[in-house]
mmCIF file of C-alpha atoms in Angstrom:
data_model
loop_
_atom_site.group_PDB
_atom_site.id
_atom_site.type_symbol
_atom_site.label_atom_id
_atom_site.label_comp_id
_atom_site.label_asym_id
_atom_site.label_seq_id
_atom_site.Cartn_x
_atom_site.Cartn_y
_atom_site.Cartn_z
ATOM 1 C CA MET A 269 0.000 0.000 0.000
ATOM 2 C CA ALA A 270 1.261 3.490 -0.873
ATOM 3 C CA GLN A 271 2.352 5.846 1.874
ATOM 4 C CA PRO A 272 -0.016 8.711 2.736
ATOM 5 C CA CYS A 273 0.614 12.053 1.024
ATOM 6 C CA CYS A 274 1.233 13.844 4.339
ATOM 7 C CA SER A 275 2.016 12.995 7.925
ATOM 8 C CA ARG A 276 -1.272 14.212 9.364
ATOM 9 C CA ASP A 277 -3.955 11.710 10.275
ATOM 10 C CA GLU A 278 -6.624 13.849 8.625
ATOM 11 C CA HIS A 279 -6.704 16.574 6.003
ATOM 12 C CA SER A 280 -7.937 19.947 7.205
ATOM 13 C CA PRO A 281 -10.041 21.809 4.643
ATOM 14 C CA ARG A 282 -9.410 25.489 4.194
ATOM 15 C CA HIS A 283 -11.994 27.756 5.789
ATOM 16 C CA TYR A 284 -13.148 30.710 3.692
ATOM 17 C CA ARG A 285 -14.485 33.997 4.942
ATOM 18 C CA PRO A 286 -18.094 34.775 4.016
ATOM 19 C CA GLY A 287 -18.245 35.584 0.300
ATOM 20 C CA GLU A 288 -14.531 34.822 -0.278
ATOM 21 C CA LEU A 289 -15.039 31.556 -2.135
ATOM 22 C CA GLU A 290 -17.721 33.026 -4.388
ATOM 23 C CA ALA A 291 -15.630 36.101 -5.169
ATOM 24 C CA ASN A 292 -12.473 34.137 -5.935
ATOM 25 C CA TRP A 293 -14.016 31.301 -7.927
ATOM 26 C CA LEU A 294 -16.825 33.002 -9.813
ATOM 27 C CA TYR A 295 -16.547 32.131 -13.520
ATOM 28 C CA HIS A 296 -17.486 34.547 -16.302
ATOM 29 C CA GLN A 297 -18.743 33.723 -19.770
ATOM 30 C CA THR A 298 -17.349 35.444 -22.874
ATOM 31 C CA PRO A 299 -19.505 38.503 -23.585
ATOM 32 C CA SER A 300 -20.524 39.792 -26.987
ATOM 33 C CA PRO A 301 -18.236 42.604 -28.161
ATOM 34 C CA PRO A 302 -19.549 46.168 -28.184
ATOM 35 C CA PRO A 303 -20.894 47.395 -31.538
ATOM 36 C CA SER A 304 -18.793 49.103 -34.228
ATOM 37 C CA LYS A 305 -15.248 49.793 -33.017
ATOM 38 C CA GLY A 306 -14.945 46.866 -30.604
ATOM 39 C CA ARG A 307 -15.805 44.262 -33.221
ATOM 40 C CA SER A 308 -12.846 45.160 -35.444
ATOM 41 C CA LEU A 309 -10.385 43.779 -32.844
ATOM 42 C CA ILE A 310 -12.047 40.373 -32.511
ATOM 43 C CA SER A 311 -9.995 37.508 -33.970
ATOM 44 C CA PRO A 312 -11.578 34.405 -35.523
ATOM 45 C CA ALA A 313 -9.067 32.214 -33.660
ATOM 46 C CA VAL A 314 -6.429 32.801 -30.971
ATOM 47 C CA VAL A 315 -3.831 30.775 -29.089
ATOM 48 C CA ILE A 316 -3.650 31.272 -25.324
ATOM 49 C CA ASP A 317 -1.040 30.413 -22.708
ATOM 50 C CA CYS A 318 -1.033 31.349 -19.046
ATOM 51 C CA GLU A 319 1.546 30.963 -16.302
ATOM 52 C CA MET A 320 0.522 30.450 -12.711
ATOM 53 C CA GLY A 321 2.167 30.953 -9.349
ATOM 54 C CA THR A 322 1.063 29.805 -5.907
ATOM 55 C CA ALA A 323 -0.795 32.106 -3.552
ATOM 56 C CA ASP A 324 -0.339 32.082 0.217
ATOM 57 C CA SER A 325 -3.595 30.143 0.365
ATOM 58 C CA GLY A 326 -1.989 27.317 -1.626
ATOM 59 C CA GLU A 327 -4.200 27.947 -4.642
ATOM 60 C CA THR A 328 -2.815 28.676 -8.108
ATOM 61 C CA GLU A 329 -2.906 32.270 -9.284
ATOM 62 C CA LEU A 330 -2.533 33.827 -12.727
ATOM 63 C CA ILE A 331 0.796 35.669 -13.159
ATOM 64 C CA ARG A 332 1.339 35.873 -16.917
ATOM 65 C CA LEU A 333 -0.963 36.038 -19.934
ATOM 66 C CA SER A 334 -0.034 35.481 -23.579
ATOM 67 C CA LEU A 335 -2.457 35.662 -26.505
ATOM 68 C CA ILE A 336 -1.561 35.219 -30.197
ATOM 69 C CA ASP A 337 -3.670 35.511 -33.328
ATOM 70 C CA PHE A 338 -3.858 31.973 -34.701
ATOM 71 C CA TYR A 339 -3.736 32.853 -38.399
ATOM 72 C CA SER A 340 -1.301 35.769 -38.535
ATOM 73 C CA GLY A 341 0.888 34.863 -35.545
ATOM 74 C CA ARG A 342 0.563 38.453 -34.298
ATOM 75 C CA VAL A 343 1.126 38.854 -30.562
ATOM 76 C CA LEU A 344 -2.041 40.323 -29.089
ATOM 77 C CA LEU A 345 -1.043 40.148 -25.429
ATOM 78 C CA ASP A 346 2.095 39.132 -23.558
ATOM 79 C CA LYS A 347 2.131 40.655 -20.103
ATOM 80 C CA LEU A 348 2.707 39.813 -16.480
ATOM 81 C CA VAL A 349 -0.405 39.862 -14.313
ATOM 82 C CA PHE A 350 0.068 41.317 -10.850
ATOM 83 C CA PRO A 351 -2.009 39.093 -8.537
ATOM 84 C CA ASP A 352 -4.864 40.346 -6.400
ATOM 85 C CA CYS A 353 -3.567 38.295 -3.477
ATOM 86 C CA LYS A 354 -0.366 37.717 -1.537
ATOM 87 C CA MET A 355 1.879 35.167 -3.221
ATOM 88 C CA ALA A 356 3.865 32.340 -1.649
ATOM 89 C CA HIS A 357 6.029 31.923 -4.756
ATOM 90 C CA TYR A 358 5.958 32.390 -8.521
ATOM 91 C CA ASN A 359 7.004 28.883 -9.647
ATOM 92 C CA THR A 360 9.916 30.601 -11.411
ATOM 93 C CA ARG A 361 11.492 27.332 -12.491
ATOM 94 C CA PHE A 362 8.449 26.564 -14.647
ATOM 95 C CA SER A 363 6.804 29.954 -15.221
ATOM 96 C CA GLY A 364 9.945 31.976 -15.932
ATOM 97 C CA VAL A 365 8.494 34.733 -13.732
ATOM 98 C CA SER A 366 10.354 35.887 -10.627
ATOM 99 C CA ARG A 367 9.229 38.109 -7.767
ATOM 100 C CA ALA A 368 11.775 40.744 -8.874
ATOM 101 C CA MET A 369 10.332 40.752 -12.407
ATOM 102 C CA MET A 370 6.820 41.156 -11.057
ATOM 103 C CA ASN A 371 7.780 44.006 -8.725
ATOM 104 C CA GLU A 372 9.622 45.802 -11.536
ATOM 105 C CA ALA A 373 6.611 45.450 -13.846
ATOM 106 C CA ARG A 374 4.414 46.814 -11.094
ATOM 107 C CA ARG A 375 6.647 49.859 -10.560
ATOM 108 C CA ALA A 376 6.816 50.524 -14.300
ATOM 109 C CA ARG A 377 3.086 49.799 -14.623
ATOM 110 C CA THR A 378 3.721 47.526 -17.586
ATOM 111 C CA CYS A 379 1.764 44.643 -16.099
ATOM 112 C CA ILE A 380 -1.948 43.937 -15.952
ATOM 113 C CA PHE A 381 -3.327 44.503 -12.479
ATOM 114 C CA GLY A 382 -5.493 41.607 -11.380
ATOM 115 C CA ARG A 383 -7.334 38.678 -12.911
ATOM 116 C CA ALA A 384 -10.493 40.615 -13.782
ATOM 117 C CA LYS A 385 -8.520 43.170 -15.796
ATOM 118 C CA ALA A 386 -6.634 40.342 -17.538
ATOM 119 C CA ARG A 387 -9.935 38.768 -18.510
ATOM 120 C CA GLN A 388 -11.150 42.081 -19.914
ATOM 121 C CA GLU A 389 -7.943 42.378 -21.951
ATOM 122 C CA VAL A 390 -8.575 38.940 -23.463
ATOM 123 C CA TRP A 391 -12.141 39.891 -24.349
ATOM 124 C CA ARG A 392 -10.849 42.784 -26.441
ATOM 125 C CA PHE A 393 -9.756 40.141 -28.965
ATOM 126 C CA VAL A 394 -12.064 37.219 -28.199
ATOM 127 C CA GLY A 395 -15.786 37.089 -28.841
ATOM 128 C CA PRO A 396 -18.288 34.268 -28.270
ATOM 129 C CA ASP A 397 -17.524 32.787 -31.716
ATOM 130 C CA THR A 398 -13.721 33.005 -31.483
ATOM 131 C CA ILE A 399 -11.919 29.657 -31.457
ATOM 132 C CA VAL A 400 -9.508 29.493 -28.499
ATOM 133 C CA VAL A 401 -6.579 27.074 -28.845
ATOM 134 C CA GLY A 402 -4.527 26.001 -25.839
ATOM 135 C CA HIS A 403 -2.372 23.139 -24.534
ATOM 136 C CA GLY A 404 -3.895 21.914 -21.292
ATOM 137 C CA ALA A 405 -6.365 24.760 -21.776
ATOM 138 C CA ASN A 406 -8.389 23.826 -18.713
ATOM 139 C CA GLY A 407 -5.700 25.360 -16.485
ATOM 140 C CA ASP A 408 -5.579 28.550 -18.548
ATOM 141 C CA MET A 409 -9.353 28.966 -18.499
ATOM 142 C CA SER A 410 -9.498 28.236 -14.789
ATOM 143 C CA SER A 411 -6.757 30.760 -13.970
ATOM 144 C CA LEU A 412 -8.850 33.437 -15.706
ATOM 145 C CA ARG A 413 -12.125 32.130 -14.213
ATOM 146 C CA TRP A 414 -13.395 32.087 -17.767
ATOM 147 C CA ILE A 415 -16.099 30.094 -19.556
ATOM 148 C CA HIS A 416 -15.806 29.806 -23.343
ATOM 149 C CA HIS A 417 -17.726 27.380 -25.551
ATOM 150 C CA THR A 418 -15.301 26.967 -28.472
ATOM 151 C CA VAL A 419 -11.994 25.637 -27.158
ATOM 152 C CA ILE A 420 -9.517 23.310 -28.880
ATOM 153 C CA ASP A 421 -7.174 21.633 -26.407
ATOM 154 C CA THR A 422 -4.095 20.312 -28.218
ATOM 155 C CA LEU A 423 -3.180 18.210 -25.179
ATOM 156 C CA LEU A 424 -6.382 16.194 -25.596
ATOM 157 C CA LEU A 425 -5.790 15.900 -29.337
ATOM 158 C CA GLU A 426 -2.251 14.690 -28.676
ATOM 159 C CA GLN A 427 -3.434 12.113 -26.149
ATOM 160 C CA ASN A 428 -6.125 10.889 -28.548
ATOM 161 C CA TRP A 429 -3.543 10.585 -31.342
ATOM 162 C CA VAL A 430 -1.155 8.593 -29.138
ATOM 163 C CA ARG A 431 -3.963 6.260 -28.049
ATOM 164 C CA ARG A 432 -5.040 5.811 -31.674
ATOM 165 C CA GLN A 433 -1.486 4.860 -32.647
ATOM 166 C CA GLU A 434 -1.346 2.367 -29.769
ATOM 167 C CA LEU A 435 -4.606 0.765 -30.930
ATOM 168 C CA ILE A 436 -3.327 0.577 -34.513
ATOM 169 C CA GLU A 437 -0.124 -1.108 -33.310
ATOM 170 C CA GLU A 438 -2.090 -3.555 -31.116
ATOM 171 C CA ARG A 439 -4.303 -4.440 -34.084
ATOM 172 C CA ARG A 440 -1.259 -4.905 -36.334
ATOM 173 C CA LEU A 441 0.444 -7.247 -33.871
ATOM 174 C CA LYS A 442 -2.741 -9.252 -33.399
ATOM 175 C CA GLU A 443 -3.259 -9.619 -37.150
ATOM 176 C CA GLU A 444 0.398 -10.581 -37.555
ATOM 177 C CA ALA A 445 0.077 -13.281 -34.892
ATOM 178 C CA LEU A 446 -3.110 -14.631 -36.480
ATOM 179 C CA GLN A 447 -1.442 -14.730 -39.890
ATOM 180 C CA LYS A 448 1.547 -16.666 -38.519
ATOM 181 C CA GLU A 449 -0.799 -19.121 -36.811
ATOM 182 C CA LYS A 450 -2.743 -19.572 -40.047
ATOM 183 C CA GLU A 451 0.440 -20.256 -41.995
ATOM 184 C CA ALA A 452 1.561 -22.764 -39.351
ATOM 185 C CA ARG A 453 -1.748 -24.609 -39.547
ATOM 186 C CA GLU A 454 -1.567 -24.742 -43.325
ATOM 187 C CA ALA A 455 1.967 -26.136 -43.067
ATOM 188 C CA GLY A 456 0.738 -28.784 -40.611
ATOM 189 C CA ILE A 457 2.932 -27.549 -37.811
ATOM 190 C CA ILE A 458 -0.035 -26.742 -35.554
ATOM 191 C CA LEU A 459 -3.078 -29.013 -35.184
ATOM 192 C CA ASP A 460 -6.634 -27.696 -34.960
ATOM 193 C CA ASP A 461 -6.591 -28.057 -31.163
ATOM 194 C CA GLY A 462 -3.617 -25.701 -30.990
ATOM 195 C CA GLN A 463 -1.073 -28.387 -30.086
ATOM 196 C CA LEU A 464 2.296 -28.641 -31.816
ATOM 197 C CA LEU A 465 2.548 -31.544 -34.227
ATOM 198 C CA GLN A 466 4.257 -34.411 -32.372
ATOM 199 C CA GLY A 467 7.920 -34.572 -33.138
ATOM 200 C CA GLU A 468 7.948 -31.077 -34.718
ATOM 201 C CA GLY A 469 10.970 -29.217 -33.479
ATOM 202 C CA GLU A 470 12.359 -32.289 -31.713
ATOM 203 C CA GLY A 471 15.727 -33.711 -32.468
ATOM 204 C CA GLU A 472 17.410 -30.395 -32.926
ATOM 205 C CA GLY A 473 20.889 -30.598 -31.499
ATOM 206 C CA GLU A 474 20.638 -34.360 -30.909
ATOM 207 C CA GLY A 475 23.911 -36.144 -31.046
ATOM 208 C CA GLU A 476 25.944 -33.077 -30.331
ATOM 209 C CA GLY A 477 29.186 -34.115 -28.750
ATOM 210 C CA GLU A 478 28.748 -37.774 -29.770
ATOM 211 C CA LYS A 479 31.525 -39.458 -31.673
ATOM 212 C CA SER A 480 30.875 -40.858 -35.119
ATOM 213 C CA PRO A 481 30.942 -44.639 -35.275
#
């Protein structure tokens, strides 16, 4: 049996202040863009990538947002997002974002301040009909607390492709084994009950080491 994931006898759930859970985990659906001017910025398809750090609460928090136009490759957004909460660390090894970088962006005001503002920035380029492409997109959408109905997750496509290749290989090996068995039966090596023909394969190596008369 595997060892427990921590030394405590019981896990202690986090207690939220009244309204805190709702405020922090409220998801928002992509709105329709405003008429005229706003519609001209909307892309038919975008690629999204988000980086997350860890808040003092232990929950993941959005710290960087990148958005690219799928067809032209034009960078629409690539900014740090200054969190609304106190951070334990920025997962620099994986995110590439350090506390010093975040503080510098805050002083220079080159970052986006808060998750809600980051979501609004995305919606400048994404409408309800925009196709959003991501790799493990569930994490990106969750970090933005965002609901969108047209998402292509390349991680799922990749997993499906790998599984399909595994099934093809399994089928090939099975057909190959059946073909070899068929050929063996036709050659009389294997009987209908699956047993080897008596004497088949015997005698190999007999007499090795014996002297000729």
